[in-house]
Coordinates of C-alpha atoms in Angstrom, one line a residue:
Chain A
M81 CA -11.0 62.3 -11.9
V82 CA -10.1 61.1 -15.5
Y83 CA -12.7 58.2 -15.4
A84 CA -15.5 60.9 -14.2
A85 CA -14.6 63.2 -17.3
L86 CA -14.6 60.1 -19.7
F87 CA -18.0 59.0 -18.1
Y88 CA -19.6 62.5 -18.7
L89 CA -17.9 62.8 -22.2
I90 CA -19.7 59.5 -23.1
A91 CA -23.0 60.2 -21.3
G92 CA -22.8 63.6 -23.1
L93 CA -22.1 62.0 -26.4
T94 CA -25.2 59.4 -25.7
V95 CA -27.7 62.1 -24.7
G96 CA -26.7 64.5 -27.5
C97 CA -27.1 61.9 -30.2
A98 CA -30.4 61.0 -28.8
L99 CA -31.5 64.5 -29.2
G100 CA -30.2 64.4 -32.7
V101 CA -32.2 61.3 -33.3
A102 CA -35.5 63.1 -32.1
L103 CA -34.8 66.4 -33.4
S104 CA -33.3 65.9 -37.1
R105 CA -35.4 66.7 -39.9
N106 CA -33.6 64.2 -42.1
V107 CA -34.3 60.3 -41.3
V108 CA -30.8 59.5 -42.5
Y109 CA -29.2 61.8 -40.2
S110 CA -31.4 60.5 -37.4
A111 CA -30.5 57.1 -38.1
F112 CA -26.6 57.9 -38.0
A113 CA -27.2 59.8 -34.8
L114 CA -28.8 56.6 -33.4
M115 CA -25.4 55.1 -33.9
G116 CA -23.8 57.3 -31.6
T117 CA -26.5 56.8 -28.9
L118 CA -26.2 52.8 -29.3
L119 CA -22.5 53.1 -29.0
G120 CA -22.6 55.4 -26.0
T121 CA -24.9 53.1 -24.4
A122 CA -22.5 50.3 -25.1
G123 CA -19.6 52.6 -23.4
M124 CA -21.8 52.9 -20.2
Y125 CA -22.2 49.1 -19.9
A126 CA -18.3 49.1 -20.2
F127 CA -18.2 51.5 -17.4
L128 CA -20.3 49.1 -15.4
A129 CA -17.8 46.2 -16.1
A130 CA -20.5 44.5 -18.1
D131 CA -18.2 43.6 -20.8
F132 CA -20.2 40.9 -22.5
L133 CA -23.4 43.2 -22.5
A134 CA -21.3 46.2 -23.9
V135 CA -20.0 44.0 -26.8
V136 CA -23.5 42.3 -27.6
Q137 CA -25.1 45.8 -27.5
I138 CA -22.7 47.0 -30.4
L139 CA -23.0 43.5 -32.1
V140 CA -26.8 43.3 -32.2
Y141 CA -28.0 46.9 -32.3
V142 CA -25.1 48.6 -34.4
G143 CA -24.1 45.7 -36.4
G144 CA -27.7 44.4 -37.2
I145 CA -30.7 46.5 -36.4
L146 CA -29.0 49.8 -37.3
V147 CA -27.7 48.5 -40.5
L148 CA -31.2 47.0 -41.5
T149 CA -32.7 50.4 -40.4
L150 CA -30.4 52.1 -42.8
F151 CA -31.1 49.6 -45.5
A152 CA -34.6 50.2 -45.1
I153 CA -34.1 54.0 -45.3
M154 CA -31.9 54.1 -48.3
L155 CA -34.0 51.8 -50.3
T156 CA -37.1 54.0 -49.8
H157 CA -37.9 56.4 -52.4
Q158 CA -37.0 60.1 -51.4
I159 CA -37.0 59.6 -47.9
A160 CA -34.7 62.4 -47.1
D161 CA -37.5 65.2 -47.3
V162 CA -40.6 63.6 -46.1
E163 CA -43.8 65.8 -46.4
V164 CA -45.5 65.7 -42.9
S165 CA -49.1 66.8 -43.9
N166 CA -50.4 67.3 -40.3
R167 CA -47.7 68.9 -38.4
S168 CA -50.0 70.8 -36.0
V169 CA -52.3 68.0 -34.9
G170 CA -49.8 66.0 -33.1
R171 CA -47.7 68.5 -30.9
L172 CA -49.9 69.0 -27.9
P173 CA -50.9 65.4 -27.1
A174 CA -47.4 64.4 -27.8
M175 CA -46.0 67.0 -25.3
L176 CA -48.7 65.8 -22.7
I177 CA -47.5 62.2 -23.1
V178 CA -43.9 63.1 -22.9
G179 CA -44.6 65.1 -19.8
V180 CA -46.5 62.2 -17.8
V181 CA -43.7 59.6 -18.9
G182 CA -41.0 61.8 -17.9
V183 CA -42.5 62.7 -14.3
G184 CA -43.1 58.9 -14.1
M185 CA -39.4 58.1 -15.1
F186 CA -38.0 60.7 -12.8
T187 CA -39.9 59.6 -9.9
A188 CA -38.7 56.2 -10.4
M189 CA -35.1 57.4 -10.8
F190 CA -35.2 59.3 -7.6
R191 CA -37.2 56.7 -5.4
A192 CA -35.3 53.4 -6.6
P193 CA -33.3 51.7 -4.0
W194 CA -30.0 51.8 -6.2
K195 CA -27.8 49.2 -5.2
M196 CA -24.3 50.8 -5.0
V197 CA -21.3 48.5 -5.5
E198 CA -17.6 49.6 -4.4
P199 CA -15.7 49.8 -7.7
G200 CA -13.1 47.1 -7.8
E201 CA -11.4 44.6 -10.4
P202 CA -14.0 43.8 -12.9
L203 CA -14.8 40.2 -13.1
P204 CA -15.5 38.0 -16.2
T205 CA -19.5 37.9 -16.7
T206 CA -19.6 35.5 -19.6
Y207 CA -19.8 32.4 -17.7
G208 CA -22.5 33.5 -15.3
I209 CA -24.8 34.9 -18.2
G210 CA -24.4 31.5 -19.8
E211 CA -25.2 29.5 -16.8
S212 CA -28.2 31.6 -16.0
F213 CA -29.5 31.3 -19.6
L214 CA -29.4 27.5 -19.6
G215 CA -30.3 27.2 -16.0
P216 CA -32.9 29.4 -14.0
Y217 CA -33.9 31.5 -17.0
L218 CA -34.3 28.7 -19.6
L219 CA -37.9 29.1 -20.0
P220 CA -37.9 33.0 -20.8
F221 CA -34.8 32.3 -23.0
E222 CA -36.8 29.9 -25.1
L223 CA -39.9 32.0 -25.2
A224 CA -37.9 35.0 -26.5
S225 CA -36.5 32.7 -29.2
I226 CA -40.0 31.5 -30.0
V227 CA -41.1 35.2 -30.4
L228 CA -38.3 36.0 -32.7
L229 CA -39.0 32.9 -34.8
T230 CA -42.8 33.7 -35.2
A231 CA -41.6 37.4 -36.2
L232 CA -39.4 36.1 -38.8
V233 CA -42.1 33.6 -40.1
G234 CA -44.5 36.6 -40.2
A235 CA -42.1 38.6 -42.0
I236 CA -41.8 36.1 -44.8
V237 CA -45.4 35.6 -44.9
L238 CA -46.2 39.3 -45.4
S239 CA -43.4 40.0 -48.0
R240 CA -43.3 36.8 -50.2
K241 CA -45.5 36.7 -53.3
E242 CA -48.2 34.1 -53.8
I243 CA -47.3 32.0 -56.5
R244 CA -50.1 30.4 -58.4
D245 CA -50.1 28.2 -61.4
Chain B
M248 CA -0.4 45.2 -21.1
R249 CA -2.3 45.8 -18.0
K250 CA 0.4 44.2 -16.1
F251 CA 3.0 46.2 -18.0
A252 CA 1.1 49.5 -17.2
D253 CA 1.1 48.6 -13.6
S254 CA 4.7 48.0 -13.4
L255 CA 5.4 51.4 -14.9
L256 CA 3.2 53.1 -12.6
N257 CA 4.0 51.7 -9.4
G258 CA 7.7 52.0 -8.9
G259 CA 8.5 52.5 -12.7
I260 CA 9.6 55.8 -14.2
F261 CA 6.1 57.1 -14.0
D262 CA 5.9 56.6 -10.2
G263 CA 3.8 59.2 -8.3
M264 CA 1.7 60.1 -11.4
P265 CA -2.2 59.9 -10.6
I266 CA -2.9 56.5 -11.6
E267 CA -5.8 57.0 -14.0
L268 CA -4.0 59.5 -16.1
G269 CA -1.2 57.1 -16.1
Y270 CA -3.6 54.6 -17.7
V271 CA -5.1 56.9 -20.3
L272 CA -1.5 58.1 -21.2
V273 CA -0.5 54.2 -21.3
V274 CA -3.5 53.5 -23.7
A275 CA -2.9 56.4 -25.9
F276 CA 0.7 55.5 -26.2
F277 CA -0.1 51.8 -27.3
A278 CA -2.8 53.2 -29.6
F279 CA -0.1 55.1 -31.4
V280 CA 2.1 52.2 -31.8
L281 CA -0.7 49.9 -33.1
L282 CA -1.6 52.8 -35.7
N283 CA 2.0 52.9 -37.0
F284 CA 2.2 49.1 -37.2
I285 CA -1.2 48.8 -38.9
M286 CA -0.1 51.5 -41.5
L287 CA 3.0 49.4 -42.2
V288 CA 1.4 46.2 -42.3
A289 CA -1.4 47.6 -44.6
G290 CA 1.3 49.4 -47.0
V291 CA 3.3 46.2 -47.3
T292 CA 0.4 43.9 -48.0
S293 CA -0.6 46.3 -50.7
W294 CA 2.8 46.1 -52.0
L295 CA 3.0 42.2 -51.7
E296 CA -0.5 41.8 -53.2
R297 CA 0.4 43.6 -56.3
R298 CA 3.6 41.8 -56.8
V299 CA 1.7 38.4 -56.3
W300 CA -1.1 39.6 -58.9
G301 CA 1.6 40.3 -61.2
R302 CA 3.3 37.1 -61.1
I303 CA 0.0 35.2 -61.5
Q304 CA -1.0 37.3 -64.3
S305 CA 2.6 36.8 -66.0
R306 CA 3.7 40.5 -65.7
I307 CA 6.1 41.9 -63.3
G308 CA 4.2 44.4 -61.0
P309 CA 5.7 47.4 -59.3
N310 CA 9.4 47.2 -58.9
R311 CA 10.7 50.5 -59.5
V312 CA 10.6 52.4 -56.1
G313 CA 13.2 51.0 -53.8
P314 CA 14.6 47.5 -54.2
Q315 CA 12.1 45.2 -55.8
G316 CA 9.4 48.1 -55.4
T317 CA 9.3 47.5 -51.6
I318 CA 8.6 51.1 -50.9
Q319 CA 6.2 51.4 -53.7
W320 CA 3.3 51.8 -51.0
L321 CA 5.0 54.8 -49.3
A322 CA 5.0 56.4 -52.8
D323 CA 1.6 55.9 -53.3
G324 CA 0.6 57.1 -49.7
L325 CA 2.5 60.3 -50.3
K326 CA 0.8 60.8 -53.6
N327 CA -2.6 60.4 -52.3
I328 CA -1.9 62.7 -49.4
M329 CA -1.0 65.4 -51.7
K330 CA -4.0 65.0 -53.9
E331 CA -6.7 67.3 -53.6
D332 CA -9.6 66.3 -51.5
I333 CA -12.7 66.5 -53.8
I334 CA -16.1 66.6 -52.2
P335 CA -18.9 66.4 -55.1
E336 CA -21.3 69.5 -54.8
E337 CA -24.3 67.5 -54.5
A338 CA -22.9 65.0 -52.0
D339 CA -23.7 65.2 -48.2
A340 CA -20.5 67.1 -47.2
P341 CA -20.4 66.2 -43.3
L342 CA -21.4 62.4 -43.9
F343 CA -19.3 62.4 -46.8
K344 CA -16.2 63.5 -44.6
I345 CA -17.0 61.1 -41.6
A346 CA -17.3 58.0 -43.4
P347 CA -14.0 57.0 -44.0
Y348 CA -12.7 57.6 -40.5
L349 CA -15.9 55.5 -39.1
A350 CA -14.7 52.6 -41.3
M351 CA -11.1 53.1 -40.1
M352 CA -12.3 53.2 -36.5
G353 CA -14.0 49.9 -36.9
F354 CA -11.0 48.3 -38.2
F355 CA -8.4 49.8 -36.1
A356 CA -10.3 48.8 -32.9
T357 CA -10.0 45.0 -33.9
F358 CA -6.1 45.2 -33.3
A359 CA -6.5 45.9 -29.5
V360 CA -7.2 42.1 -29.0
I361 CA -5.0 40.5 -31.6
P362 CA -2.4 38.4 -29.9
F363 CA 0.9 38.9 -31.3
G364 CA 2.7 36.7 -28.6
D365 CA 2.4 35.5 -25.1
G366 CA 1.5 38.7 -23.2
L367 CA 2.1 40.8 -26.4
V368 CA -1.5 41.8 -26.9
V369 CA -2.9 45.3 -26.0
A370 CA -6.0 44.1 -24.0
D371 CA -6.8 40.4 -23.6
L372 CA -10.4 40.9 -23.3
D373 CA -12.5 38.1 -21.9
V374 CA -14.9 38.5 -24.9
G375 CA -12.1 39.1 -27.4
L376 CA -13.6 37.2 -30.3
L377 CA -17.0 38.6 -29.7
Y378 CA -15.4 41.9 -29.6
I379 CA -13.8 41.6 -33.1
T380 CA -17.2 40.6 -34.6
A381 CA -18.9 43.6 -33.0
V382 CA -16.5 46.5 -33.9
T383 CA -16.3 45.3 -37.5
A384 CA -19.9 46.6 -37.7
L385 CA -18.7 50.0 -37.7
V386 CA -16.9 49.3 -41.0
V387 CA -20.3 48.2 -42.5
V388 CA -21.9 51.7 -41.1
G389 CA -19.0 53.5 -42.5
V390 CA -19.4 51.9 -46.0
L391 CA -23.2 52.6 -46.1
M392 CA -22.5 56.2 -45.0
A393 CA -20.3 56.8 -47.7
G394 CA -22.3 55.1 -50.3
W395 CA -25.4 57.2 -49.4
A396 CA -23.5 60.5 -48.7
S397 CA -21.8 60.4 -52.2
N398 CA -25.2 61.1 -53.6
N399 CA -24.3 58.7 -56.6
K400 CA -26.5 55.5 -57.4
W401 CA -23.4 53.3 -58.2
A402 CA -22.2 54.5 -54.7
L403 CA -25.4 53.7 -53.1
L404 CA -25.7 50.4 -54.7
G405 CA -22.1 49.4 -53.7
G406 CA -22.7 50.5 -50.1
I407 CA -26.0 48.4 -49.9
R408 CA -24.4 45.5 -51.5
S409 CA -21.5 45.6 -49.2
A410 CA -23.8 45.8 -46.2
A411 CA -26.0 42.9 -47.4
Q412 CA -23.0 40.7 -47.9
I413 CA -21.4 41.4 -44.6
I414 CA -24.5 40.9 -42.8
S415 CA -25.5 37.6 -44.3
Y416 CA -21.7 36.1 -44.2
E417 CA -21.6 37.0 -40.6
I418 CA -23.6 34.0 -40.1
P419 CA -21.7 31.2 -41.2
A420 CA -18.5 33.0 -40.1
G421 CA -20.0 33.5 -36.6
L422 CA -21.0 29.6 -36.5
G423 CA -17.4 28.8 -37.3
V424 CA -16.3 30.9 -34.5
I425 CA -18.6 29.1 -32.1
T426 CA -17.3 25.7 -33.0
V427 CA -14.1 26.9 -31.9
V428 CA -15.5 28.6 -28.8
L429 CA -17.4 25.3 -27.9
F430 CA -13.9 23.4 -27.6
T431 CA -12.0 26.0 -25.7
G432 CA -14.9 27.3 -23.5
S433 CA -13.4 30.9 -23.7
L434 CA -14.0 34.0 -25.9
S435 CA -10.5 35.3 -24.9
M436 CA -7.8 35.1 -27.9
Q437 CA -5.2 34.1 -25.5
S438 CA -6.9 31.4 -24.0
I439 CA -7.9 30.1 -27.3
I440 CA -4.2 30.1 -28.5
R441 CA -3.2 28.6 -24.9
A442 CA -5.7 25.5 -25.6
Q443 CA -3.7 24.6 -28.6
G444 CA -0.1 23.5 -29.0
W445 CA 2.9 24.1 -31.3
E446 CA 2.5 20.8 -33.1
P447 CA 0.3 20.8 -35.9
W448 CA -1.7 17.8 -34.5
N449 CA -2.6 20.4 -31.5
W450 CA -3.7 23.0 -33.6
F451 CA -7.7 23.3 -33.6
M452 CA -7.7 22.9 -37.4
F453 CA -6.7 19.2 -37.2
D454 CA -8.4 18.5 -33.9
N455 CA -11.5 16.8 -35.5
P456 CA -13.2 16.8 -38.9
F457 CA -15.7 19.4 -37.7
L458 CA -13.1 22.1 -36.9
F459 CA -11.4 21.2 -40.1
V460 CA -14.9 22.1 -42.0
A461 CA -15.1 25.0 -39.6
F462 CA -11.9 26.5 -40.8
F463 CA -13.0 26.4 -44.3
L464 CA -16.5 27.9 -43.6
F465 CA -14.6 30.8 -41.4
F466 CA -12.2 31.6 -44.2
V467 CA -14.8 31.7 -47.1
S468 CA -17.1 33.8 -45.0
A469 CA -14.2 35.9 -43.8
L470 CA -13.1 36.4 -47.4
A471 CA -16.8 37.6 -48.2
E472 CA -17.0 39.8 -45.2
G473 CA -13.7 41.5 -46.2
N474 CA -15.1 42.0 -49.7
R475 CA -12.4 40.1 -51.3
T476 CA -12.6 38.5 -54.8
P477 CA -14.3 36.2 -55.7
F478 CA -16.9 38.1 -53.2
D479 CA -15.9 41.9 -54.3
L480 CA -19.2 42.6 -55.6
P481 CA -19.5 46.0 -53.8
E482 CA -16.8 47.2 -55.8
A483 CA -17.3 45.3 -59.2
E484 CA -15.6 47.6 -61.6
S485 CA -17.4 46.3 -64.5
E486 CA -20.9 47.1 -62.8
L487 CA -20.6 49.7 -60.2
V488 CA -17.6 51.8 -61.2
A489 CA -15.9 51.5 -57.9
G490 CA -18.7 50.9 -55.6
A491 CA -19.2 53.1 -52.4
F492 CA -15.7 54.6 -52.8
T493 CA -16.5 55.9 -56.6
E494 CA -16.6 59.7 -55.5
Y495 CA -13.6 59.5 -53.1
S496 CA -10.3 60.9 -54.0
G497 CA -6.9 61.4 -52.2
L498 CA -6.4 60.7 -48.5
R499 CA -10.1 59.6 -48.1
N500 CA -10.0 56.9 -50.8
L501 CA -6.6 55.9 -49.3
L502 CA -8.2 55.2 -46.0
F503 CA -10.8 52.9 -47.4
F504 CA -8.1 50.8 -49.2
L505 CA -6.1 50.9 -46.0
V506 CA -9.2 49.2 -44.3
E507 CA -9.4 46.8 -47.0
W508 CA -5.7 45.5 -47.0
G509 CA -5.6 45.7 -43.2
N510 CA -8.9 43.7 -42.9
L511 CA -6.9 41.0 -44.9
Y512 CA -4.1 41.0 -42.2
V513 CA -7.2 40.7 -39.4
I514 CA -8.7 37.7 -41.3
G515 CA -5.2 36.1 -41.5
A516 CA -4.6 36.7 -37.8
L517 CA -8.0 35.4 -36.7
C518 CA -7.5 32.1 -38.7
A519 CA -4.1 31.8 -37.2
T520 CA -5.5 32.3 -33.7
M521 CA -8.4 30.1 -34.0
F522 CA -7.2 27.2 -36.1
L523 CA -3.5 27.3 -36.6
G524 CA -2.1 27.6 -33.1
G525 CA -1.4 31.3 -32.9
W526 CA 2.2 32.1 -31.5
Q527 CA 2.6 28.8 -30.1
I528 CA 6.4 27.6 -30.4
P529 CA 8.3 24.6 -29.2
P530 CA 10.3 25.4 -26.1
V531 CA 13.6 26.2 -27.5
T532 CA 14.8 29.0 -25.4
E533 CA 14.3 30.6 -21.9
N534 CA 15.4 34.1 -22.8
P535 CA 11.9 36.2 -22.5
F536 CA 13.0 38.6 -25.3
L537 CA 14.1 36.1 -27.8
L538 CA 10.9 33.9 -27.2
G539 CA 8.7 37.1 -27.4
L540 CA 10.5 37.5 -30.8
L541 CA 10.0 34.0 -31.9
Q542 CA 6.3 34.0 -31.0
F543 CA 5.7 37.2 -32.8
I544 CA 7.5 35.8 -36.1
T545 CA 5.5 32.6 -35.7
F546 CA 2.2 34.5 -35.5
F547 CA 3.1 36.8 -38.3
A548 CA 4.2 34.0 -40.6
K549 CA 1.0 32.0 -40.1
S550 CA -1.2 35.0 -40.5
Y551 CA 0.8 36.1 -43.7
F552 CA 0.5 32.7 -45.1
I553 CA -3.3 33.0 -44.9
V554 CA -3.0 36.4 -46.3
F555 CA -1.1 34.8 -49.2
V556 CA -3.7 32.4 -49.9
A557 CA -6.4 35.1 -50.2
M558 CA -4.3 36.9 -52.8
W559 CA -3.8 33.9 -54.7
I560 CA -7.5 33.2 -54.7
R561 CA -8.1 36.8 -55.9
G562 CA -5.6 36.2 -58.7
T563 CA -7.3 33.0 -59.7
L564 CA -11.0 33.2 -59.3
P565 CA -13.5 35.1 -61.4
R566 CA -16.2 37.4 -59.6
V567 CA -19.5 35.6 -58.5
R568 CA -22.9 37.0 -59.3
V569 CA -25.0 38.5 -56.7
D570 CA -27.6 35.8 -56.7
Q571 CA -24.8 33.2 -56.5
L572 CA -23.3 35.1 -53.5
M573 CA -26.5 34.9 -51.8
T574 CA -27.2 31.2 -52.8
L575 CA -24.0 30.3 -51.5
C576 CA -24.4 32.0 -48.3
W577 CA -27.8 31.1 -47.3
K578 CA -28.4 27.6 -49.2
Y579 CA -25.2 26.1 -48.6
L580 CA -22.7 27.7 -46.0
T581 CA -25.3 28.3 -43.3
P582 CA -26.9 24.9 -43.4
I583 CA -23.5 23.3 -43.4
A584 CA -22.2 25.5 -40.5
F585 CA -25.3 24.4 -38.6
V586 CA -24.8 20.8 -39.3
N587 CA -21.3 21.0 -38.6
L588 CA -21.9 22.8 -35.1
L589 CA -24.1 19.9 -34.0
G590 CA -21.6 17.3 -35.2
A591 CA -18.9 19.0 -33.2
M592 CA -21.0 19.0 -30.2
I593 CA -21.6 15.3 -30.4
W594 CA -17.7 15.0 -31.0
F595 CA -17.4 17.0 -27.8
I596 CA -19.6 14.7 -26.0
V597 CA -18.0 11.6 -27.2
F598 CA -14.2 12.9 -26.8
P599 CA -14.1 15.6 -24.2
H600 CA -10.3 15.6 -24.3
G601 CA -9.6 15.0 -27.8
F602 CA -8.8 11.9 -29.8
L603 CA -5.0 11.7 -30.7
P604 CA -5.6 9.1 -33.7
M605 CA -7.9 11.4 -35.4
R606 CA -5.9 14.3 -35.0
I607 CA -2.8 12.6 -36.5
A608 CA -5.2 11.2 -39.3
M609 CA -6.6 14.8 -39.9
V610 CA -2.9 16.2 -40.3
L611 CA -2.2 13.4 -42.7
I612 CA -5.1 14.2 -44.7
G613 CA -4.8 17.9 -44.6
G614 CA -1.0 17.6 -45.5
G615 CA -2.0 15.0 -48.3
I616 CA -4.4 17.6 -49.7
F617 CA -1.8 20.4 -49.5
L618 CA 0.8 18.3 -51.2
Y619 CA -1.5 17.1 -53.9
F620 CA -2.5 20.8 -54.6
L621 CA 1.1 21.7 -54.7
S622 CA 1.8 19.1 -57.2
R623 CA -1.0 20.3 -59.3
V624 CA 0.4 23.8 -59.2
M625 CA 4.0 22.9 -60.1
F626 CA 2.7 20.7 -62.9
H627 CA 1.1 23.8 -64.3
L628 CA 3.9 26.0 -63.8
R629 CA 6.0 23.4 -65.7
R630 CA 3.5 23.1 -68.5
A631 CA 2.7 26.9 -68.7
K632 CA 6.0 27.7 -70.8
P633 CA 5.5 31.5 -70.2
E634 CA 7.1 34.1 -72.1
M635 CA 8.4 35.8 -69.3
H636 CA 11.2 34.7 -66.9
L637 CA 9.8 32.8 -64.0
S638 CA 12.0 33.9 -61.1
P639 CA 10.1 35.6 -58.3
L640 CA 12.6 38.5 -58.1
A641 CA 12.8 39.6 -62.0

């Protein structure tokens, strides 16, 4: 009963903040609303007894990506009131795409064979995740590292100034 | 604390209450107790810090309110509560108002996993260390929000500096933490303490040379993450007025300072947990209450020693420049931390169960450095010939 209330509170926070991200006119407000969404998602993970995932969600998304986003926004000139020059063009196609994707997602949600687990004592997940990363999923893990490294190198190449003498 | 809550709910005074509601009430109660504890710790730290600086700068410091000024912090708090809460007209009012609470939340959440004794911890999370690193991120967002919402260029610069600094120094600090995790195989704060012993040569700091280096890496990075001098660029008075907090007044300003002083204690507690053996004490008594008290005192003394060192550093060193700050992090601390981690891995493979002669040698080396340092300090104290009376309680 109480847990259900807590769950709906956190779910409401997540969805409400997500709406705030999408509908806010001010980019800075959107960015701060994004923080609510990310924290809410971490709360969902905690409800699913995925403690490691919840903490990493906060660490990576709130602590890293959100702060960098804020950085970019705040260092950009007059980002608070952006002039969108063609407001009318994109609306209809956007609604179409959202509709198609939405129908697809809802179908997937209702058709998926959800695996129901009886609630019980949460078990530590860290060991299992570590074992999987260095065991059966070593190759995908290393591939993800290479993708990230490439992105880093690419960012440096794009942003550095050519030094000529 | 989970066990304690269970014992209260099953057969205790709250028997028969719906179990979920019971848990929620227990959590609320612990949060209340911790909040009061944090206020006390932050307040007393603020007073102590001002007295320590006073001594270092050859002046007295606050000594009027209460005996030796011990309740100065209470007077300061009351004064700040009664002050007018000014919100600048051009500021972004909602964000401006939320920001201090966000920072406060991020800092307060860390206390949930700090182990004050064997079993004296609110939640011994399985991912405790990672959790502390994660929730501290909320402080960054709070400071950035304060800086932007103030609509003041100094505040914005301060906020951005703070965020850049914390993100950069998270890497060497995290690598220092990982070195410890490598030797315990657990992220839980209690298991890390249980893996150590009460004797100094069973502390992780003296376990091997790599952990010794990791301690200093972590301590320096934690000082930078806590915006402490010599890394307090976000509020460099000579450059940025007061950084992100420039426009704040009254209680909201006080909350930011609470976070700063409270964070100092968190740094001390983390160092004590990971490197100095935490609450481990020699087996002197069987009485569980007395044992708990002794453990609490041990943990508190160790963390306050680190806090005192941080104050000492603040009173001694000048502030670094922005470029020096980033150079130190990216060109020195981060590479050293990576090499150190590699070395620690090799050590772990060669001596999976530790190597006692090296531990004792490390204790001797550490003690030697400390004694040499102390003798230098005493030499300077004797040679200083200060005008003022040098008794600590003058």
